[in-house]
Short mmCIF file of C-alpha atoms and ligand atoms in Angstrom, two decimals:
data_model
loop_
_atom_site.label_atom_id
_atom_site.label_comp_id
_atom_site.label_asym_id
_atom_site.label_seq_id
_atom_site.Cartn_x
_atom_site.Cartn_y
_atom_site.Cartn_z
CA MET C 1 0.00 0.00 0.00
CA ASN C 2 2.84 2.36 0.81
CA ASP C 3 4.74 2.79 -2.41
CA LYS C 4 6.59 5.98 -1.45
CA PRO C 5 10.25 5.93 -0.48
CA ILE C 6 10.82 5.58 3.24
CA PRO C 7 12.37 8.67 4.85
CA ALA C 8 15.90 8.04 6.04
CA SER C 9 14.99 9.59 9.40
CA ALA C 10 12.84 6.56 10.14
CA ALA C 11 15.93 4.33 9.97
CA PRO C 12 14.29 1.37 11.63
CA GLY C 13 16.49 -1.36 10.20
CA THR C 14 13.58 -3.19 8.54
CA VAL C 15 13.10 -3.63 4.79
CA THR C 16 9.67 -1.97 4.83
CA GLY C 17 10.36 0.93 7.12
CA ASN C 18 7.69 -0.47 9.44
CA ARG C 19 8.57 -1.25 13.02
CA GLY C 20 6.87 -4.25 14.54
CA LEU C 21 3.21 -3.66 13.88
CA THR C 22 3.74 0.11 13.80
CA VAL C 23 3.42 1.06 10.17
CA GLU C 24 5.43 3.93 8.72
CA GLU C 25 2.77 6.47 7.75
CA PRO C 26 3.09 8.80 4.76
CA LEU C 27 0.86 11.87 4.50
CA ILE C 28 -2.62 11.15 3.17
CA PHE C 29 -1.74 13.33 0.16
CA GLU C 30 1.22 11.06 -0.58
CA GLN C 31 -0.95 7.94 -0.31
CA GLY C 32 -3.84 9.15 -2.45
CA SER C 33 -4.09 9.50 -6.20
CA ALA C 34 -6.29 11.64 -8.43
CA GLU C 35 -8.10 8.51 -9.70
CA GLY C 36 -8.69 6.88 -6.32
CA SER C 37 -12.10 7.07 -4.67
CA GLY C 38 -13.97 5.52 -1.79
CA VAL C 39 -17.40 5.85 -3.41
CA ASP C 40 -19.03 5.15 -6.76
CA LEU C 41 -20.77 8.35 -7.76
CA PRO C 42 -23.69 8.32 -10.24
CA GLU C 43 -23.11 9.78 -13.68
CA PRO C 44 -23.64 13.54 -13.55
CA PHE C 45 -26.86 15.00 -14.94
CA ASP C 46 -26.61 16.89 -18.16
CA VAL C 47 -25.14 20.20 -17.15
CA PRO C 48 -26.79 23.09 -18.98
CA ASP C 49 -24.36 25.05 -21.13
CA ARG C 50 -24.75 28.25 -19.17
CA LEU C 51 -23.36 26.47 -16.08
CA GLY C 52 -20.43 25.13 -18.02
CA SER C 53 -18.25 28.07 -17.04
CA PHE C 54 -18.41 26.84 -13.46
CA ALA C 55 -17.04 23.44 -14.39
CA ARG C 56 -13.76 22.57 -12.72
CA LYS C 57 -10.83 23.16 -15.03
CA GLY C 58 -8.43 20.68 -13.53
CA PRO C 59 -7.77 18.51 -10.47
CA ILE C 60 -8.08 20.34 -7.14
CA GLY C 61 -5.51 18.24 -5.36
CA LEU C 62 -7.69 16.27 -2.96
CA PRO C 63 -6.27 12.83 -2.22
CA GLY C 64 -8.37 9.97 -3.58
CA LEU C 65 -8.38 6.87 -1.40
CA SER C 66 -10.57 3.87 -0.69
CA GLU C 67 -12.54 3.74 2.55
CA PRO C 68 -10.24 1.17 4.21
CA GLN C 69 -7.20 3.26 3.30
CA VAL C 70 -8.74 6.28 5.00
CA VAL C 71 -9.76 4.29 8.07
CA ARG C 72 -6.28 2.79 8.40
CA HIS C 73 -4.56 6.13 7.92
CA TYR C 74 -6.45 7.86 10.70
CA THR C 75 -6.42 4.87 13.02
CA ARG C 76 -2.63 4.63 12.68
CA LEU C 77 -2.22 8.35 13.24
CA SER C 78 -4.34 8.11 16.38
CA GLN C 79 -2.10 5.30 17.63
CA LYS C 80 0.96 7.51 17.23
CA ASN C 81 -0.63 10.13 19.45
CA TYR C 82 0.41 9.70 23.06
CA SER C 83 -2.45 10.40 25.44
CA ILE C 84 -3.52 10.20 29.03
CA ASP C 85 -5.54 7.11 28.06
CA ALA C 86 -2.32 5.45 26.87
CA GLY C 87 -0.08 6.02 29.85
CA PHE C 88 1.55 8.23 32.46
CA TYR C 89 1.80 11.85 31.33
CA PRO C 90 3.54 13.89 34.07
CA LEU C 91 3.75 17.11 32.05
CA GLY C 92 4.24 19.84 34.65
CA SER C 93 1.86 22.83 34.57
CA CYS C 94 -0.50 21.01 32.18
CA THR C 95 -2.49 18.80 34.59
CA MET C 96 -2.85 15.78 32.35
CA LYS C 97 -5.34 13.93 34.53
CA TYR C 98 -7.70 11.13 33.63
CA ASN C 99 -10.89 12.27 31.88
CA PRO C 100 -13.77 10.28 33.43
CA ARG C 101 -15.96 8.55 30.84
CA LEU C 102 -19.04 9.64 32.75
CA ASN C 103 -18.33 13.24 31.61
CA GLU C 104 -18.25 12.07 28.00
CA LYS C 105 -21.50 10.17 28.37
CA VAL C 106 -23.30 13.20 29.80
CA ALA C 107 -21.89 15.53 27.11
CA ARG C 108 -23.26 13.20 24.42
CA THR C 109 -26.83 13.41 25.71
CA PRO C 110 -28.72 14.27 22.48
CA GLY C 111 -30.62 17.16 24.07
CA LEU C 112 -27.28 18.78 24.95
CA ALA C 113 -25.05 17.64 22.09
CA ASP C 114 -27.35 18.64 19.22
CA LEU C 115 -28.08 22.26 20.16
CA HIS C 116 -27.48 25.29 18.00
CA PRO C 117 -26.37 28.56 19.63
CA LEU C 118 -28.99 30.53 17.67
CA GLN C 119 -31.94 28.42 18.88
CA PRO C 120 -34.71 30.39 20.61
CA VAL C 121 -33.95 30.80 24.30
CA SER C 122 -37.20 29.06 25.24
CA THR C 123 -35.89 25.83 23.64
CA VAL C 124 -32.50 25.81 25.45
CA GLN C 125 -33.56 26.36 29.04
CA GLY C 126 -31.79 23.19 30.16
CA ALA C 127 -28.53 24.24 28.52
CA LEU C 128 -28.67 27.70 30.08
CA GLY C 129 -29.36 25.92 33.36
CA VAL C 130 -26.13 23.93 32.91
CA ILE C 131 -24.12 27.14 32.38
CA ASN C 132 -25.82 28.81 35.32
CA THR C 133 -25.33 25.84 37.65
CA LEU C 134 -21.63 25.54 36.75
CA ALA C 135 -21.24 29.30 37.28
CA GLY C 136 -22.79 28.81 40.73
CA TRP C 137 -20.30 26.02 41.55
CA LEU C 138 -17.34 28.18 40.48
CA MET C 139 -18.51 31.15 42.56
CA GLU C 140 -19.20 28.90 45.56
CA LEU C 141 -15.79 27.19 45.27
CA THR C 142 -13.95 30.53 45.08
CA GLY C 143 -16.24 32.79 47.13
CA MET C 144 -16.06 35.36 44.33
CA ALA C 145 -18.84 37.80 43.38
CA GLY C 146 -19.10 37.07 39.65
CA VAL C 147 -17.89 34.81 36.87
CA ALA C 148 -17.50 35.24 33.11
CA MET C 149 -18.20 31.86 31.52
CA SER C 150 -17.31 32.57 27.89
CA PRO C 151 -13.45 32.55 27.81
CA ALA C 152 -12.33 29.55 25.80
CA ALA C 153 -8.99 28.76 27.49
CA GLY C 154 -6.75 29.79 30.35
CA ALA C 155 -5.00 32.47 28.35
CA HIS C 156 -8.38 33.72 27.07
CA GLY C 157 -9.54 33.94 30.70
CA GLU C 158 -6.46 36.01 31.52
CA LEU C 159 -7.39 38.32 28.66
CA CYS C 160 -10.91 38.60 30.10
CA GLY C 161 -9.55 39.40 33.57
CA VAL C 162 -7.04 41.99 32.37
CA MET C 163 -9.64 43.62 30.11
CA SER C 164 -11.94 43.85 33.16
CA ILE C 165 -9.10 45.51 35.08
CA ARG C 166 -8.55 47.99 32.28
CA ALA C 167 -12.30 48.74 32.08
CA ALA C 168 -12.42 49.34 35.84
CA GLN C 169 -9.49 51.73 35.72
CA GLU C 170 -10.78 53.59 32.69
CA ALA C 171 -14.12 53.98 34.45
CA LYS C 172 -12.24 55.73 37.25
CA GLY C 173 -10.44 57.92 34.70
CA ASP C 174 -7.17 56.34 35.80
CA ALA C 175 -5.82 54.34 32.86
CA ARG C 176 -2.42 52.93 33.81
CA LYS C 177 0.42 51.52 31.75
CA ILE C 178 2.22 48.74 33.61
CA ILE C 179 1.46 45.19 34.70
CA LEU C 180 3.88 43.50 37.10
CA VAL C 181 4.55 39.82 36.48
CA PRO C 182 6.77 37.65 38.72
CA GLU C 183 9.46 35.56 37.03
CA SER C 184 7.79 32.40 38.30
CA ALA C 185 4.58 33.21 36.38
CA HIS C 186 3.27 31.20 33.47
CA GLY C 187 4.38 32.58 30.08
CA THR C 188 0.82 33.44 29.12
CA ASN C 189 0.71 36.12 31.88
CA PRO C 190 3.20 38.57 30.34
CA ALA C 191 1.80 37.71 26.88
CA THR C 192 -1.72 38.66 28.01
CA ALA C 193 -0.58 41.92 29.59
CA ALA C 194 1.35 42.85 26.44
CA LEU C 195 -1.62 41.96 24.22
CA CYS C 196 -3.75 44.37 26.27
CA GLY C 197 -1.25 47.14 25.56
CA TYR C 198 0.52 47.16 28.95
CA SER C 199 4.26 47.24 29.51
CA VAL C 200 5.37 44.20 31.44
CA VAL C 201 7.79 44.59 34.33
CA ALA C 202 9.26 41.40 35.81
CA ILE C 203 9.52 40.78 39.57
CA PRO C 204 12.38 38.44 40.50
CA ALA C 205 11.90 35.32 42.58
CA GLY C 206 13.57 35.03 45.98
CA PRO C 207 15.89 32.13 46.89
CA ASP C 208 12.85 30.19 48.14
CA GLY C 209 11.24 30.20 44.66
CA ARG C 210 8.55 32.70 45.67
CA VAL C 211 7.95 36.35 44.84
CA ASP C 212 10.55 38.71 46.31
CA ILE C 213 8.24 41.04 48.27
CA GLU C 214 10.80 43.83 48.58
CA ALA C 215 11.32 43.82 44.80
CA LEU C 216 7.54 43.97 44.35
CA LYS C 217 7.23 46.93 46.72
CA ALA C 218 9.95 48.75 44.82
CA LYS C 219 8.11 48.34 41.50
CA LEU C 220 4.58 49.24 42.68
CA GLY C 221 3.54 52.80 41.84
CA PRO C 222 0.87 55.02 40.29
CA GLU C 223 1.46 53.64 36.77
CA VAL C 224 0.87 50.02 37.80
CA ALA C 225 -2.53 48.71 36.68
CA GLY C 226 -2.21 45.28 38.21
CA VAL C 227 -0.11 42.32 39.26
CA MET C 228 -0.50 38.85 37.74
CA LEU C 229 0.54 36.16 40.18
CA THR C 230 0.47 32.45 39.39
CA ASN C 231 -0.46 30.67 42.62
CA PRO C 232 0.55 27.98 43.33
CA ASN C 233 3.39 29.21 41.14
CA THR C 234 5.20 27.38 38.37
CA CYS C 235 7.78 26.07 40.87
CA GLY C 236 4.88 24.12 42.40
CA LEU C 237 5.01 26.35 45.51
CA PHE C 238 2.24 28.23 47.28
CA GLU C 239 2.91 31.96 47.51
CA ARG C 240 2.72 32.27 51.29
CA ASP C 241 2.68 36.09 51.16
CA VAL C 242 -0.31 36.19 48.81
CA ARG C 243 -2.48 38.15 51.28
CA GLU C 244 0.25 40.74 51.84
CA ILE C 245 0.82 40.97 48.07
CA ALA C 246 -2.92 41.63 47.53
CA ASP C 247 -2.93 44.36 50.18
CA LEU C 248 0.15 46.04 48.68
CA VAL C 249 -1.40 45.91 45.22
CA HIS C 250 -4.69 47.41 46.40
CA ALA C 251 -2.94 50.11 48.42
CA ALA C 252 -1.23 51.16 45.18
CA GLY C 253 -4.61 51.51 43.46
CA ALA C 254 -3.97 48.44 41.30
CA TYR C 255 -5.87 45.16 40.84
CA PHE C 256 -4.74 41.66 41.76
CA TYR C 257 -4.94 38.98 39.06
CA MET C 258 -4.27 35.47 40.29
CA ASP C 259 -3.58 32.87 37.61
CA GLY C 260 -5.76 29.99 38.78
CA ALA C 261 -4.68 27.34 36.31
CA ASN C 262 -3.26 25.49 39.31
CA PHE C 263 -6.56 25.63 41.21
CA ASN C 264 -6.43 21.83 41.19
CA ALA C 265 -3.83 22.08 43.99
CA ILE C 266 -6.06 24.08 46.35
CA ILE C 267 -9.66 23.47 45.34
CA GLY C 268 -11.90 22.91 48.35
CA ARG C 269 -9.17 24.20 50.69
CA VAL C 270 -8.65 27.87 49.91
CA LYS C 271 -11.38 30.45 49.48
CA ILE C 272 -9.97 32.58 46.68
CA ALA C 273 -11.95 35.68 47.73
CA ASP C 274 -10.15 35.60 51.10
CA LEU C 275 -6.82 36.05 49.31
CA GLY C 276 -7.86 39.48 48.01
CA VAL C 277 -8.07 38.32 44.41
CA ASP C 278 -9.85 40.56 41.88
CA ALA C 279 -9.79 38.19 38.91
CA MET C 280 -8.77 34.57 38.38
CA HIS C 281 -9.30 32.19 35.50
CA ILE C 282 -10.05 28.54 36.11
CA ASN C 283 -8.94 25.99 33.52
CA LEU C 284 -11.89 23.59 33.30
CA HIS C 285 -9.65 21.44 31.08
CA LYS C 286 -7.15 21.04 33.91
CA THR C 287 -8.83 21.24 37.29
CA PHE C 288 -12.18 19.84 36.12
CA SER C 289 -10.76 16.92 34.13
CA THR C 290 -12.00 17.78 30.65
CA PRO C 291 -9.80 16.47 27.80
CA HIS C 292 -7.14 18.80 26.41
CA GLY C 293 -3.93 18.91 24.46
CA GLY C 294 -3.43 18.83 20.73
CA GLY C 295 -5.36 22.06 20.28
CA GLY C 296 -8.68 20.67 21.45
CA PRO C 297 -11.21 22.93 23.15
CA GLY C 298 -10.70 24.09 26.71
CA ALA C 299 -12.56 26.61 28.83
CA GLY C 300 -11.27 29.36 31.08
CA PRO C 301 -14.16 30.85 33.10
CA THR C 302 -12.93 33.89 34.99
CA VAL C 303 -14.15 34.67 38.51
CA LEU C 304 -14.32 38.34 39.41
CA SER C 305 -14.39 40.34 42.66
CA GLU C 306 -17.10 42.79 43.68
CA ALA C 307 -14.95 45.56 42.17
CA LEU C 308 -14.70 43.93 38.73
CA ALA C 309 -17.91 41.88 38.38
CA LYS C 310 -19.91 44.67 36.76
CA PHE C 311 -17.42 44.83 33.87
CA ALA C 312 -17.91 41.14 32.97
CA PRO C 313 -18.25 40.54 29.22
CA LEU C 314 -21.46 39.73 27.33
CA PRO C 315 -23.33 37.53 26.90
CA PHE C 316 -24.31 35.96 30.20
CA VAL C 317 -27.14 33.90 31.58
CA ARG C 318 -29.59 35.46 34.02
CA LYS C 319 -32.00 33.51 36.16
CA THR C 320 -35.45 35.06 36.43
CA GLU C 321 -38.81 33.99 37.85
CA ALA C 322 -39.88 32.95 34.37
CA GLY C 323 -36.74 30.91 33.61
CA PHE C 324 -33.31 31.64 32.17
CA THR C 325 -32.73 34.59 29.88
CA LEU C 326 -29.68 35.60 27.89
CA VAL C 327 -28.22 39.03 28.45
CA GLU C 328 -26.85 40.00 25.04
CA THR C 329 -26.59 43.82 25.08
CA PRO C 330 -25.38 46.51 27.50
CA ALA C 331 -28.99 47.76 27.74
CA GLU C 332 -30.18 44.30 28.85
CA ALA C 333 -27.30 44.13 31.34
CA GLY C 334 -28.86 47.08 33.18
CA PRO C 335 -27.64 50.37 34.65
CA ASP C 336 -25.42 48.73 37.29
CA ALA C 337 -23.40 46.77 34.74
CA ALA C 338 -20.75 48.05 32.34
CA PRO C 339 -19.70 45.05 30.22
CA PHE C 340 -16.39 45.69 28.49
CA GLY C 341 -17.42 43.81 25.34
CA ARG C 342 -17.49 40.18 24.23
CA MET C 343 -14.91 37.42 24.41
CA LYS C 344 -16.58 35.09 21.90
CA GLY C 345 -19.30 35.00 19.29
CA PHE C 346 -21.49 32.83 21.49
CA HIS C 347 -21.43 31.57 25.07
CA GLY C 348 -18.14 29.72 25.38
CA GLN C 349 -17.21 26.05 25.11
CA PHE C 350 -20.51 24.55 26.13
CA GLY C 351 -19.41 20.93 25.64
CA VAL C 352 -16.52 21.50 28.04
CA MET C 353 -18.86 23.10 30.59
CA ILE C 354 -21.12 20.04 30.58
CA ARG C 355 -18.14 17.76 31.23
CA ALA C 356 -16.85 20.02 34.01
CA LEU C 357 -20.23 20.16 35.72
CA ALA C 358 -20.56 16.37 35.47
CA TYR C 359 -17.15 16.06 37.13
CA ALA C 360 -17.97 18.55 39.89
CA MET C 361 -21.32 16.95 40.65
CA ALA C 362 -19.90 13.42 40.59
CA LEU C 363 -17.20 14.34 43.09
CA GLY C 364 -19.16 16.84 45.18
CA LYS C 365 -17.50 19.49 47.27
CA ASP C 366 -15.84 16.93 49.53
CA GLY C 367 -14.60 14.92 46.55
CA LEU C 368 -13.06 18.01 44.94
CA ARG C 369 -11.32 18.73 48.22
CA GLN C 370 -9.97 15.19 48.29
CA ALA C 371 -8.80 15.52 44.68
CA SER C 372 -6.57 18.49 45.54
CA GLY C 373 -5.23 16.66 48.59
CA ASP C 374 -4.40 13.55 46.56
CA ALA C 375 -2.79 15.63 43.79
CA VAL C 376 -0.49 17.29 46.33
CA LEU C 377 0.21 13.95 48.03
CA ASN C 378 1.20 12.32 44.73
CA ALA C 379 3.53 15.21 43.83
CA ASN C 380 5.17 15.04 47.24
CA TYR C 381 5.60 11.28 46.87
CA LEU C 382 7.56 11.91 43.65
CA LEU C 383 9.54 14.69 45.32
CA ALA C 384 10.38 12.62 48.41
CA ARG C 385 11.44 9.54 46.46
CA LEU C 386 13.39 11.39 43.76
CA LYS C 387 14.99 14.32 45.56
CA ASP C 388 18.17 12.41 46.38
CA THR C 389 18.37 10.85 42.91
CA LEU C 390 17.66 14.06 41.00
CA THR C 391 18.36 17.48 42.53
CA ALA C 392 15.59 19.63 44.04
CA PRO C 393 16.27 23.38 43.98
CA PHE C 394 13.99 24.32 46.88
CA GLU C 395 13.63 23.06 50.43
CA GLY C 396 10.43 21.61 51.80
CA PRO C 397 7.27 20.09 50.38
CA CYS C 398 5.62 21.13 47.12
CA MET C 399 2.04 21.59 46.02
CA HIS C 400 0.68 19.70 42.97
CA GLU C 401 3.95 19.48 41.02
CA ALA C 402 7.53 18.62 41.87
CA LEU C 403 10.38 20.70 40.45
CA PHE C 404 13.93 19.44 39.89
CA ASP C 405 16.95 21.05 38.27
CA ASP C 406 19.77 19.52 36.21
CA GLY C 407 22.36 19.55 39.02
CA PHE C 408 22.30 15.73 39.05
CA LEU C 409 23.50 15.69 35.42
CA LYS C 410 26.60 17.80 36.13
CA ASP C 411 29.71 16.38 34.40
CA THR C 412 27.75 13.50 32.82
CA GLY C 413 27.59 15.04 29.31
CA VAL C 414 23.83 14.44 29.43
CA THR C 415 21.34 17.33 29.28
CA THR C 416 17.78 17.66 30.53
CA LEU C 417 16.66 17.22 26.91
CA ASP C 418 18.69 14.00 26.46
CA PHE C 419 17.24 12.67 29.69
CA ALA C 420 13.68 13.44 28.61
CA LYS C 421 14.23 11.72 25.25
CA ALA C 422 15.48 8.60 27.03
CA LEU C 423 12.28 8.57 29.10
CA ILE C 424 10.25 8.36 25.88
CA ASP C 425 12.03 5.11 24.98
CA GLU C 426 10.99 3.79 28.40
CA GLY C 427 7.31 4.50 27.63
CA PHE C 428 6.73 7.72 29.55
CA HIS C 429 5.70 11.09 28.25
CA PRO C 430 8.47 13.39 29.49
CA MET C 431 7.89 15.93 32.20
CA THR C 432 7.98 19.64 31.34
CA MET C 433 11.56 20.68 30.56
CA TYR C 434 13.43 23.98 30.91
CA PHE C 435 10.39 25.59 32.51
CA PRO C 436 10.10 27.43 34.85
CA LEU C 437 13.06 29.57 33.86
CA VAL C 438 13.98 30.42 37.45
CA VAL C 439 15.98 27.18 37.85
CA HIS C 440 18.65 25.74 35.57
CA GLY C 441 17.62 22.88 33.25
CA ALA C 442 14.25 22.48 34.97
CA LEU C 443 12.33 19.19 35.08
CA LEU C 444 8.77 19.81 36.28
CA MET C 445 6.55 16.82 37.06
CA GLU C 446 2.83 16.91 37.76
CA PRO C 447 1.48 13.43 38.52
CA THR C 448 -2.12 14.53 39.35
CA GLU C 449 -4.42 12.69 41.72
CA THR C 450 -5.55 10.17 39.14
CA GLU C 451 -2.28 8.17 39.08
CA SER C 452 -1.84 5.18 41.35
CA LYS C 453 1.14 4.60 43.62
CA GLN C 454 1.94 1.60 41.43
CA THR C 455 2.31 3.82 38.33
CA LEU C 456 4.41 6.35 40.21
CA ASP C 457 6.69 3.56 41.50
CA VAL C 458 7.29 2.22 37.98
CA PHE C 459 8.14 5.74 36.82
CA ILE C 460 10.43 6.40 39.79
CA ASP C 461 12.27 3.12 39.14
CA ALA C 462 12.76 4.08 35.48
CA VAL C 463 14.08 7.55 36.39
CA THR C 464 16.39 6.08 39.02
CA ALA C 465 17.80 3.53 36.58
CA LEU C 466 18.37 6.21 33.94
CA VAL C 467 20.18 8.45 36.43
CA ALA C 468 22.47 5.55 37.32
CA LYS C 469 23.19 5.04 33.62
CA ALA C 470 23.99 8.74 33.14
CA LYS C 471 26.28 8.78 36.17
CA ALA C 472 28.02 5.62 34.95
CA GLY C 473 29.21 7.62 31.94
CA ASP C 474 26.92 6.17 29.28
CA SER C 475 26.19 9.52 27.62
CA ASP C 476 26.09 7.96 24.12
CA PHE C 477 22.98 6.06 25.19
CA PHE C 478 21.25 9.36 25.96
CA HIS C 479 22.49 11.18 22.88
CA ALA C 480 21.00 8.44 20.69
CA ALA C 481 17.58 8.66 22.37
CA PRO C 482 14.81 8.33 21.43
CA ARG C 483 15.66 5.17 19.49
CA LEU C 484 12.26 3.49 19.49
CA THR C 485 9.96 6.23 18.21
CA PRO C 486 8.71 6.67 14.61
CA ARG C 487 11.01 9.72 14.35
CA ARG C 488 14.19 10.57 16.22
CA ARG C 489 14.95 14.15 17.19
CA LEU C 490 13.16 16.79 15.21
CA ASP C 491 14.53 20.23 14.46
CA GLU C 492 12.14 21.99 16.82
CA THR C 493 13.53 25.45 16.09
CA LEU C 494 12.99 25.02 12.37
CA ALA C 495 9.51 23.60 13.00
CA ALA C 496 8.60 26.64 15.11
CA ARG C 497 10.18 29.24 12.85
CA LYS C 498 9.24 27.80 9.47
CA PRO C 499 6.23 25.54 9.97
CA VAL C 500 5.02 23.73 6.85
CA LEU C 501 1.26 23.87 7.29
CA ARG C 502 0.10 23.43 3.73
CA TRP C 503 0.55 20.61 1.28
CA THR C 504 1.04 22.03 -2.19
CA VAL C 505 0.36 19.93 -5.27
C1 PLP F 1 -2.06 26.06 31.37
C2 PLP F 1 -1.76 27.31 32.05
C3 PLP F 1 -2.17 28.55 31.51
C4 PLP F 1 -2.79 28.70 30.14
O1 PLP F 1 -3.95 27.97 29.94
P1 PLP F 1 -4.40 27.58 28.45
O2 PLP F 1 -5.72 26.94 28.63
O3 PLP F 1 -3.35 26.68 27.91
O4 PLP F 1 -4.48 28.86 27.66
C5 PLP F 1 -1.92 29.69 32.24
N1 PLP F 1 -1.30 29.64 33.42
C6 PLP F 1 -0.88 28.47 33.97
C7 PLP F 1 -0.20 28.47 35.31
C8 PLP F 1 -1.08 27.28 33.30
O5 PLP F 1 -0.66 26.13 33.83
#
């Protein structure tokens, strides 16, 4: 079936280029032909002359394949995709936790799955009820005054929060120019601030991996619109001074944005409103177990304080005596509201909201609290068992993810990248590498609460054995990794700088 030459990069040492039952997979455009087809189409009707000018002049370059060829192509591609359903995926900061099948079942309920966003409101009362109920859960879990449900991802939620901050300051006639972002923040934080037109000023981390309060004080001033703090931060540490930070920020006339993508570490244990937060996004696709990765849909509802709630974007759901209504215009929002605009054409990622609500209701408030406890316990198990094998840059326990640096690789000729590639050969998705930037050669592992001790032990044994190999001087082994994947090492810089996104015929 595959009559194209096999790329040298595959180099599997077999005559076919296939590896075991893993078939080398050319692009579908390379497999298809202009004559191929999966269906027998009827002869065309007589086309009147006057339509002849619309007739296609030549082939349009779609691949022609039989039905089994198409099925095999996509099935094989899906098998090359590593996923949380396939194995352990300790990618730090990304919260790759198991996606319960119950969520999927509920989201496929025909009355929910087959809706159209332009249906009359009277016919989608149940759906609006789902959005409203989830909004209620998020406000209850955070203690916040309002929530914007429409942001479609974490970064989109940040945009929503920072746009609310800007609207609030403009309403006071006090537009400011700077957003402060600690070095231990997620990369989307400075990106969001810059996208909103603010200058970003970095706050260094102290030796304990947390915000340096004195440095923060020095940078706060009348031009500062807000501070964006990731908490727990990207070192997997809780910012102990969060309350003091919030007070300092407010005293300077600025607003406090807390990046809540790591809410899974504290859900059910910390009332966000008590921390003095003005805006925080929640990644439903992390904390609330909905599938993500590979560009699939997420959702980043943003909870807002009393001070910011009235600036929440349109549209939103309102509960009335007569049922749910949709607030679509500033006039409908009423005199007390001042929506800054819209984040999306419609109401957000509804399918993700259904899954998140199913998860929340299945676990209940006590179950969500247990989930954060187990996530932190699992991360600390990794930290405790690996801290003498790898090197841990900070003292003490962590939150939901364990951070290591590359000190253990000193003088071995092996880098963090080599080490991660060797882990792939052992059947594990690597941890996050070289992030956060505050430690050298970072390895950030987030096991999540859904992994068993048995899985963690197998992983720990693999890491320990690889470290022994690196220390024994076998750097060639690492430089050759990964040896068992369909491709070896890709030129990631070239792929990022000059992506080939279009097949030209
Ligand atoms: C994942 C993450 C984000 C961004 O969320 P997306 O849904 O990927 O846009 C922001 N901050 C932190 C700390 C994160 O882990």
